[in-house]
PDB file of C-alpha atoms in Angstrom:
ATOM      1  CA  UNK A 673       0.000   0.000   0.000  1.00 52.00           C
ATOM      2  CA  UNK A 674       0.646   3.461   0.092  1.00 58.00           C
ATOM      3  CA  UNK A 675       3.485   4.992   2.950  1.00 75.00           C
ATOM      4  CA  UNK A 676       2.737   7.409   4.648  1.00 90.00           C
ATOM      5  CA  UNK A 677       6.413   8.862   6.305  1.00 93.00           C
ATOM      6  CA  UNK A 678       5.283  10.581  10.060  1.00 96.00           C
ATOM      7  CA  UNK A 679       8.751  12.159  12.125  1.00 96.00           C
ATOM      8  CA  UNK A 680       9.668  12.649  14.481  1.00 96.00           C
ATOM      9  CA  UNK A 681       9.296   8.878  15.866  1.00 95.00           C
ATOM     10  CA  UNK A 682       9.503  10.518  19.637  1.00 96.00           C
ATOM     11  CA  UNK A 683       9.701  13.708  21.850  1.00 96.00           C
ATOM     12  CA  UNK A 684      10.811  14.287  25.225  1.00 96.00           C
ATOM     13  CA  UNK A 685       9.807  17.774  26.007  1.00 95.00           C
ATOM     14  CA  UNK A 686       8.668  20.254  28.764  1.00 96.00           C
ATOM     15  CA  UNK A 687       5.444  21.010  30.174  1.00 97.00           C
ATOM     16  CA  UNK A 688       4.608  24.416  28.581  1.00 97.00           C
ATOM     17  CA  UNK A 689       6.622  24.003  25.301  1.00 97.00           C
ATOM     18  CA  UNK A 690       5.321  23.817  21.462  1.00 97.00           C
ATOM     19  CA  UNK A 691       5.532  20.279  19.774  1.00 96.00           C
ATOM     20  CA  UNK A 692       5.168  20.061  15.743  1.00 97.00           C
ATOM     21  CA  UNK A 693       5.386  16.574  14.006  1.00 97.00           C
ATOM     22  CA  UNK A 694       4.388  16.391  10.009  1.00 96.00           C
ATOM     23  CA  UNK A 695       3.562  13.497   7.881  1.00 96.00           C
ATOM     24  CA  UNK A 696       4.511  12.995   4.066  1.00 95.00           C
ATOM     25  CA  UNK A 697       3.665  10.704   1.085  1.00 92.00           C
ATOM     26  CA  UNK A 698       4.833   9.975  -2.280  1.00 89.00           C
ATOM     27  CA  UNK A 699       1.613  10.772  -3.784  1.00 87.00           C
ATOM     28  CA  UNK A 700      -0.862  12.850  -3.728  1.00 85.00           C
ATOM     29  CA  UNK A 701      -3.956  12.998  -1.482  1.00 81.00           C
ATOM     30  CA  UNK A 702      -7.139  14.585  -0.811  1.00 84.00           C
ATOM     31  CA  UNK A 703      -7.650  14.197   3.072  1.00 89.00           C
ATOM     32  CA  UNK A 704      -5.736  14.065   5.590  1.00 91.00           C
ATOM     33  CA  UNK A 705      -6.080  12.945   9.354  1.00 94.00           C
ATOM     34  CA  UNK A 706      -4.558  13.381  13.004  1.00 96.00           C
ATOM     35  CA  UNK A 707      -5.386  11.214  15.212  1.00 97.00           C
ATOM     36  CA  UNK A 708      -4.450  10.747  19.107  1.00 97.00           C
ATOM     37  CA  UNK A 709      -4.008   7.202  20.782  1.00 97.00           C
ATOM     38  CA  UNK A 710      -3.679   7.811  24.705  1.00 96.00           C
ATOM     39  CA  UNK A 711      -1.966   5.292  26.771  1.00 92.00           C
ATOM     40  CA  UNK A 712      -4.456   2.301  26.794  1.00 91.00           C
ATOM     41  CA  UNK A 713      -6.738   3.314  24.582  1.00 94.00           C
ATOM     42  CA  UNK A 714      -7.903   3.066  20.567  1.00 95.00           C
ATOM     43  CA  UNK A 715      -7.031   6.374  18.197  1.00 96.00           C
ATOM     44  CA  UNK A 716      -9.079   9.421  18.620  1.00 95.00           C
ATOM     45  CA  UNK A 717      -9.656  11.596  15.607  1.00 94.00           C
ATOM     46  CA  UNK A 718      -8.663  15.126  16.405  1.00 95.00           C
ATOM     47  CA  UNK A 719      -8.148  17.037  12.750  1.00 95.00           C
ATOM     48  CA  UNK A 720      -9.399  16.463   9.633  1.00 92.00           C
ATOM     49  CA  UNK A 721      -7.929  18.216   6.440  1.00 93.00           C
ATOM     50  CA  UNK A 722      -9.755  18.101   2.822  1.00 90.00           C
ATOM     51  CA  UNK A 723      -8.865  20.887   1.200  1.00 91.00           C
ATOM     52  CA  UNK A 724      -4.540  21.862  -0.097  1.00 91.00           C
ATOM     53  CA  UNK A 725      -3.111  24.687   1.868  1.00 93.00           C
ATOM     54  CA  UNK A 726      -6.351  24.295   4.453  1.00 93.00           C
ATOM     55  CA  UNK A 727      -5.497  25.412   8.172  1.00 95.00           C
ATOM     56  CA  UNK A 728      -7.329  24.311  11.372  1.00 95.00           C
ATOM     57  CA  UNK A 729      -7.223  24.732  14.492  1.00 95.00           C
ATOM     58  CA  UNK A 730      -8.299  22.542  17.291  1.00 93.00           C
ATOM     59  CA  UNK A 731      -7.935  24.305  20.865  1.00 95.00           C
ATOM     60  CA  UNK A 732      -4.299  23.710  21.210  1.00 97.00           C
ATOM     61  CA  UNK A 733      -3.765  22.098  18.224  1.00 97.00           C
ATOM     62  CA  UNK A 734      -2.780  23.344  14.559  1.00 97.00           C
ATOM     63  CA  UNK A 735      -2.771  21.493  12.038  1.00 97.00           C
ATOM     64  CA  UNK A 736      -2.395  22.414   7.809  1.00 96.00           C
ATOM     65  CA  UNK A 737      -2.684  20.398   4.742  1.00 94.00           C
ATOM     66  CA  UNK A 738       0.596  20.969   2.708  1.00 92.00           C
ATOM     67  CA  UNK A 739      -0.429  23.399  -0.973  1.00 91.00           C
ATOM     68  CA  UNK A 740       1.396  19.859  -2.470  1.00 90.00           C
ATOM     69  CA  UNK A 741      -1.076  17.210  -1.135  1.00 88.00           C
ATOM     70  CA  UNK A 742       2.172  15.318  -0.269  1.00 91.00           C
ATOM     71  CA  UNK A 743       2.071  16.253   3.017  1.00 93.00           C
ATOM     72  CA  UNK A 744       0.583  17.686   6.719  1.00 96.00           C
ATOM     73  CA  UNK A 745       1.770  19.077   9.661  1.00 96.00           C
ATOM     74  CA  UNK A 746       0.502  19.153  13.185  1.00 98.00           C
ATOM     75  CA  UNK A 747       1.433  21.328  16.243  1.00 98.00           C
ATOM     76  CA  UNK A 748       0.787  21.611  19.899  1.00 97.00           C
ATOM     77  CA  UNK A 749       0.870  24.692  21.478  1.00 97.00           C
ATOM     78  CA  UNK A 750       2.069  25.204  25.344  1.00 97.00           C
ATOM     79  CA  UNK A 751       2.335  21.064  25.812  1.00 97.00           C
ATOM     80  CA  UNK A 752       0.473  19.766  29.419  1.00 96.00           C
ATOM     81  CA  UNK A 753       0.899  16.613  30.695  1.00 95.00           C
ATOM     82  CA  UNK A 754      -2.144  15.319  29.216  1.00 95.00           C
ATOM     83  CA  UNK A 755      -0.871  15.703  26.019  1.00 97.00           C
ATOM     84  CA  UNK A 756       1.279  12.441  26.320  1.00 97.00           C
ATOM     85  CA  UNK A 757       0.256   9.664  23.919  1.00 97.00           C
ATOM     86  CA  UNK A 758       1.062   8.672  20.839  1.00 97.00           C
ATOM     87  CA  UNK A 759       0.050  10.831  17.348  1.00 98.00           C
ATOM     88  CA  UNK A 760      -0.937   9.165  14.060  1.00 97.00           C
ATOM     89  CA  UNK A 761      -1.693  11.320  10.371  1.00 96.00           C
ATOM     90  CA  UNK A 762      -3.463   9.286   8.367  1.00 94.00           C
ATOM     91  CA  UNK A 763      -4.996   9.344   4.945  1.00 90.00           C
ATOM     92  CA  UNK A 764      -7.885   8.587   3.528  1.00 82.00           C
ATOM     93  CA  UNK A 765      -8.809   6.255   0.520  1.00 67.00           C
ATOM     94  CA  UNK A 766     -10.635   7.958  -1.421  1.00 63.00           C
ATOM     95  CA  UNK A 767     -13.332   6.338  -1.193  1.00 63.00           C
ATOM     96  CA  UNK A 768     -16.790   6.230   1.170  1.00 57.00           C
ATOM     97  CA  UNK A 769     -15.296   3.261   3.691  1.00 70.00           C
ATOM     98  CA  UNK A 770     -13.474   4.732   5.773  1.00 78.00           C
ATOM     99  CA  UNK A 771     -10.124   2.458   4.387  1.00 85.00           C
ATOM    100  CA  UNK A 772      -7.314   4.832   6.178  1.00 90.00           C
ATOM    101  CA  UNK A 773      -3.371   4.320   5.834  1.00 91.00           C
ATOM    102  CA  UNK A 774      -1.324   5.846   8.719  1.00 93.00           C
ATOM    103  CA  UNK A 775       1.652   6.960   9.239  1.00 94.00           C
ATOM    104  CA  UNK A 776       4.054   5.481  12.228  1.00 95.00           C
ATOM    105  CA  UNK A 777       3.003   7.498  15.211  1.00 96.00           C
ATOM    106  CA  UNK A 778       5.202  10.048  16.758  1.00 97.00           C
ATOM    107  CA  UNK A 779       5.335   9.052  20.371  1.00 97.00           C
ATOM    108  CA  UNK A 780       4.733  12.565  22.873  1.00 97.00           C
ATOM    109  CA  UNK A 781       6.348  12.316  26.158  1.00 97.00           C
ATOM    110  CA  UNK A 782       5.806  15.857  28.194  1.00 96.00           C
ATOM    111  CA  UNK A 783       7.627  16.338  31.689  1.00 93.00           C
ATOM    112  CA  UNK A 784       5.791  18.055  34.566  1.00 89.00           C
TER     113      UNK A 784
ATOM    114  CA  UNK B 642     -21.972   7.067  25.134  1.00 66.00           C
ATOM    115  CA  UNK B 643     -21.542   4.706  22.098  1.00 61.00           C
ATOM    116  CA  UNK B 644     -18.286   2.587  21.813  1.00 91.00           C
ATOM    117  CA  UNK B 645     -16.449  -0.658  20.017  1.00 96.00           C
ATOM    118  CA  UNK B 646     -16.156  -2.949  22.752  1.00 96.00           C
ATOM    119  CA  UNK B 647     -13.064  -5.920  21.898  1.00 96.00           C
ATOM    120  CA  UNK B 648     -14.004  -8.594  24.169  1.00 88.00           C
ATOM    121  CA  UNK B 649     -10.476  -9.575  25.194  1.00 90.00           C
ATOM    122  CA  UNK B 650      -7.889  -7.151  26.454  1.00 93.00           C
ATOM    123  CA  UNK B 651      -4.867  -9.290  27.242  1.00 96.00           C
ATOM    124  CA  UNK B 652      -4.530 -12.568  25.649  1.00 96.00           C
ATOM    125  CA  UNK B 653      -1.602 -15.420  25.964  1.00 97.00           C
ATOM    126  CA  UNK B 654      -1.674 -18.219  23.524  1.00 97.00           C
ATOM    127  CA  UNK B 655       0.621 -20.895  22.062  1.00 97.00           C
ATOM    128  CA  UNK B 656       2.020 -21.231  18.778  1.00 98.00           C
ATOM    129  CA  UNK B 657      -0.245 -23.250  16.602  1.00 97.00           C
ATOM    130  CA  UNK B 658      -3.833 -22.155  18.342  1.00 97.00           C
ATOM    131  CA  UNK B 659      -6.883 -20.994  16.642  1.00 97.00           C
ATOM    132  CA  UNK B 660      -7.915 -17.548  18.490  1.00 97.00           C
ATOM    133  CA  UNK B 661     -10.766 -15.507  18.118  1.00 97.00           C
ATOM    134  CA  UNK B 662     -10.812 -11.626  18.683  1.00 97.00           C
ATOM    135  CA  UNK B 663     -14.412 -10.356  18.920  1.00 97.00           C
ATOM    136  CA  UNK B 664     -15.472  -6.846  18.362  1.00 97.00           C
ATOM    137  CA  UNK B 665     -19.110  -5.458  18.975  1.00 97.00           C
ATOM    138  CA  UNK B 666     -20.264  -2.278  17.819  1.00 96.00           C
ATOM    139  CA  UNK B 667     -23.609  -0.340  19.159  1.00 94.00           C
ATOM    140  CA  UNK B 668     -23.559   2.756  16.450  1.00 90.00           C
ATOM    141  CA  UNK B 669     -25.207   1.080  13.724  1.00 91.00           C
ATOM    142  CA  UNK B 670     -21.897   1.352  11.687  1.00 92.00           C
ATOM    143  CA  UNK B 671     -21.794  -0.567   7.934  1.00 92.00           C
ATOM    144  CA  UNK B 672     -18.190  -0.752   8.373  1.00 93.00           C
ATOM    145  CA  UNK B 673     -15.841  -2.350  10.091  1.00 96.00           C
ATOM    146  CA  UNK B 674     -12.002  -2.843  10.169  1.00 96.00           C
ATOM    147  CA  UNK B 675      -9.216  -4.758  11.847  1.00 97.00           C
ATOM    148  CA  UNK B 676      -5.462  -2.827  12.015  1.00 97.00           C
ATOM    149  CA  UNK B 677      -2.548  -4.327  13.763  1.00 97.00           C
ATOM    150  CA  UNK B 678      -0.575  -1.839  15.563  1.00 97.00           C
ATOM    151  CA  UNK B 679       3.631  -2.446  16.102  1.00 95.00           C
ATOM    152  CA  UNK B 680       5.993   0.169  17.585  1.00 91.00           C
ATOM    153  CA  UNK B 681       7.144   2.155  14.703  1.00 90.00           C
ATOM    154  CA  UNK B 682       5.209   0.879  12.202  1.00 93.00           C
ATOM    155  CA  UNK B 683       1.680   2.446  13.305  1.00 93.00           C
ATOM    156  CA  UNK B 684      -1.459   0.991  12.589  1.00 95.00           C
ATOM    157  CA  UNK B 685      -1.904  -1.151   9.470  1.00 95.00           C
ATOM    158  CA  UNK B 686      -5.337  -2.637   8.070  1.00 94.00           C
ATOM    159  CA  UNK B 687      -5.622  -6.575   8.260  1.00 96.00           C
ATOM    160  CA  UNK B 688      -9.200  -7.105   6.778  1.00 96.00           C
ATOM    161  CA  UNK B 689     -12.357  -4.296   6.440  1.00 95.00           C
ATOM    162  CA  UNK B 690     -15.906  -5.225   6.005  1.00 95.00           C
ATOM    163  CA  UNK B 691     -18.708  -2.677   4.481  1.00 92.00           C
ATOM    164  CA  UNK B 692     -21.635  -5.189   5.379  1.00 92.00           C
ATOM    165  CA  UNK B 693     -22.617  -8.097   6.596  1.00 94.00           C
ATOM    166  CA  UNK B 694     -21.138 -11.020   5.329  1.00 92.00           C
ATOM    167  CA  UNK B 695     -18.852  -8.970   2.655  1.00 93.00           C
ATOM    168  CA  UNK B 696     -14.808  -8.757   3.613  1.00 95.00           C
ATOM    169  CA  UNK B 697     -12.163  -7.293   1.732  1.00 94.00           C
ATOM    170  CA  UNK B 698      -8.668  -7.899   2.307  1.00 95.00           C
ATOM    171  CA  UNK B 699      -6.198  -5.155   3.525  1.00 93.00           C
ATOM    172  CA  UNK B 700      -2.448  -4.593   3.730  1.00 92.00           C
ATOM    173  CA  UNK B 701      -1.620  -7.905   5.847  1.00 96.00           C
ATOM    174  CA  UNK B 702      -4.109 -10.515   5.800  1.00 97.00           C
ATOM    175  CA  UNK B 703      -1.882 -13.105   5.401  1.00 97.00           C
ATOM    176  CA  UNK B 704      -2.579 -15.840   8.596  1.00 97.00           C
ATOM    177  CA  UNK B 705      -6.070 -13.993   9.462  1.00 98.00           C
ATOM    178  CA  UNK B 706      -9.471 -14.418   8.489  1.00 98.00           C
ATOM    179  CA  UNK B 707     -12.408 -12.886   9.430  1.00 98.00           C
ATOM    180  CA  UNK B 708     -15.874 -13.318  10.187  1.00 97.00           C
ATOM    181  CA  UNK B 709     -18.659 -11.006  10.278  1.00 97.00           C
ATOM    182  CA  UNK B 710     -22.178 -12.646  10.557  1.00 96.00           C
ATOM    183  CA  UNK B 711     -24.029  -9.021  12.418  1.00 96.00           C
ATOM    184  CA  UNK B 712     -24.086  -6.100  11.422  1.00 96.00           C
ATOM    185  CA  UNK B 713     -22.360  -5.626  15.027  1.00 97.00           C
ATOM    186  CA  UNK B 714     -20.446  -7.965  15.226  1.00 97.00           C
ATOM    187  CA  UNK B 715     -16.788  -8.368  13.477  1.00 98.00           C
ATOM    188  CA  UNK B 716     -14.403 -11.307  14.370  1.00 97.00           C
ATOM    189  CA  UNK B 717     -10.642 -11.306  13.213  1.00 98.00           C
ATOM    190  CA  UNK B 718      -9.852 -15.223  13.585  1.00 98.00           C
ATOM    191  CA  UNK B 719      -5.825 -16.551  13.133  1.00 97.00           C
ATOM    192  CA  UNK B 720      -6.345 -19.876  12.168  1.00 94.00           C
ATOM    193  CA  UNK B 721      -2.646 -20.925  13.588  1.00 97.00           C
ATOM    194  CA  UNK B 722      -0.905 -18.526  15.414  1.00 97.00           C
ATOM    195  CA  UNK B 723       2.200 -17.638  15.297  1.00 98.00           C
ATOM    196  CA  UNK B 724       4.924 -16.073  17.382  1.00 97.00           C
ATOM    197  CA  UNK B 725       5.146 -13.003  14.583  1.00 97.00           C
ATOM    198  CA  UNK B 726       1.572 -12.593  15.282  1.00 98.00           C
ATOM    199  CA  UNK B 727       2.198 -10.913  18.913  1.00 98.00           C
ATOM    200  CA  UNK B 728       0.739  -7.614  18.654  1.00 97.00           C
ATOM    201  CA  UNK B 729      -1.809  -4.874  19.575  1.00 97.00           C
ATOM    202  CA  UNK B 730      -5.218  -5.335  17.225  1.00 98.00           C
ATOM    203  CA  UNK B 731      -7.109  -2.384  17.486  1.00 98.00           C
ATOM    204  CA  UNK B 732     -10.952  -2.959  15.833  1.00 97.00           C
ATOM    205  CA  UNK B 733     -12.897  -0.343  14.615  1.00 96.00           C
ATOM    206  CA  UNK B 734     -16.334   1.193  13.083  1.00 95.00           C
ATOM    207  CA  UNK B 735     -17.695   3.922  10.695  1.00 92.00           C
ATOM    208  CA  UNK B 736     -20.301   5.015   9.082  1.00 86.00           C
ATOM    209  CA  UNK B 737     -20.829   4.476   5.167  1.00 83.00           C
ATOM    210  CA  UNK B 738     -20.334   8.014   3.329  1.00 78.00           C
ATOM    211  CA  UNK B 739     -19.032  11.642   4.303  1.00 73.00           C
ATOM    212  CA  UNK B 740     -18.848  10.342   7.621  1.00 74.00           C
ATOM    213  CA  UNK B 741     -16.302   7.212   7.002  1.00 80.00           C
ATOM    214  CA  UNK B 742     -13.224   8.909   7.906  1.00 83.00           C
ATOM    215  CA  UNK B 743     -13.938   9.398  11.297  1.00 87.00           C
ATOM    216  CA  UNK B 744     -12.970   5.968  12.735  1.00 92.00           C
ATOM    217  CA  UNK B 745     -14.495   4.547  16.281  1.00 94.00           C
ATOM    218  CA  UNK B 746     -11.432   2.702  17.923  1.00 96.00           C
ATOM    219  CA  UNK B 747     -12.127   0.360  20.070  1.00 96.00           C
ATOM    220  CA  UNK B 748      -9.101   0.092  23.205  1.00 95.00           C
ATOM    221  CA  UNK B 749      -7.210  -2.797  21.384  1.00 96.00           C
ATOM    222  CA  UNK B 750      -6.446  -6.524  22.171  1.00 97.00           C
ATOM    223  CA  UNK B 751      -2.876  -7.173  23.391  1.00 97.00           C
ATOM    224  CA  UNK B 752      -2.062 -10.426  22.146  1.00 98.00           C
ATOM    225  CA  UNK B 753       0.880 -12.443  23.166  1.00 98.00           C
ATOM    226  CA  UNK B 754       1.738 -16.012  21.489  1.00 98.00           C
ATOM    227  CA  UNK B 755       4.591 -18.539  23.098  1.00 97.00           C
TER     228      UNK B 755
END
């Protein structure tokens, strides 16, 4: 299948400090997805992108579908503990089912 | 609150058993999925079902089947498993249309085979 490329594969950063992670492919795509696994759980979705060069914002969290459909970026402002987990992109198939290819997780650890 | 409940959390089998991973939805989803998840290789699709009784193959369904007899109801079975088959298998649901990219995780079956 497709590959998705997602970096970096971990942080180790600071309560209070910005995080950014981004995701790219070798082709082209017309959504793109962040979701958010927290220790224990299944992935949450927290962004969805469907439009090149779209940018939107999620509380906290920024994320912006790259003008080449190759790629997507996602950042965390002012980190908090609860902000530990680990972060998938993921894109869609173009079709209605919901088939999604993700990317390799960046893994978010955020000291007190 | 509705969910995708994966009967099993922790499993520990032995090389060569037949193991069933069950996964019940209550949303009324048409689809259904089955990823594998390994530590730095994210999430990848074993099998995906848009109805009852229909399957399609994914990335890695080599050594799994599946079974899905409900609407509800979506079983990944490994016929013989196999030491390379340890993982996390995360099920989960959608709806059919603009809707199908938000997936319904469930919290993931941790198996272990000896």
């Amino acid at each position: 299948g497709q590959q998705l490329n997602q970096s970096p594969q971990s942080m180790f950063i600071q309560e209070g400090e910005d995080v950014s992670m981004n995701c790219t492919s070798s082709s082209i795509f017309n959504t793109w997805l962040w979701y958010k696994q927290d220790p224990g759980e299944g992935p949450v979705l927290l962004i969805a992108l469907y439009k090149a060069g779209e940018l939107t914002s999620n509380g906290r969290l920024t994320a912006q579908f790259g003008i080449t459909r190759k790629d997507s970026f996602l950042n965390i402002s002012a980190s908090i503990p609860s902000d530990v987990g680990i972060y998938f992109c993921a894109r869609a198939g173009g079709t209605s089912y919901g088939k999604l290819t993700f990317g390799q997780g960046t893994i978010l650890t955020v000291h007190p | 609150d509705v969910k995708v409940t994966q009967s099993s959390r922790y499993l520990v089998k032995r090389t060569g058993e037949k193991v069933f991973l069950e996964c019940v939805q209550d949303m009324d989803h048409e689809n259904m999925f089955w990823y594998r998840q390994d530590p730095g290789l994210g999430l990848r699709l074993i099998y995906f079902s848009y109805d009852v009784k229909m399957k399609e193959k994914g990335d890695i369904p080599e050594g799994y089947s599946v079974s899905r007899e409900k609407k509800e109801r979506f079983s990944l079975i490994l016929e013989s498993a196999s030491t390379n088959q340890t993982s996390m298998y995360l099920c989960a649901s959608t709806l059919r249309g603009p809707g199908a990219n938000v997936l319904t995780f469930g919290a993931g079956s941790r198996l272990t085979v000896l």
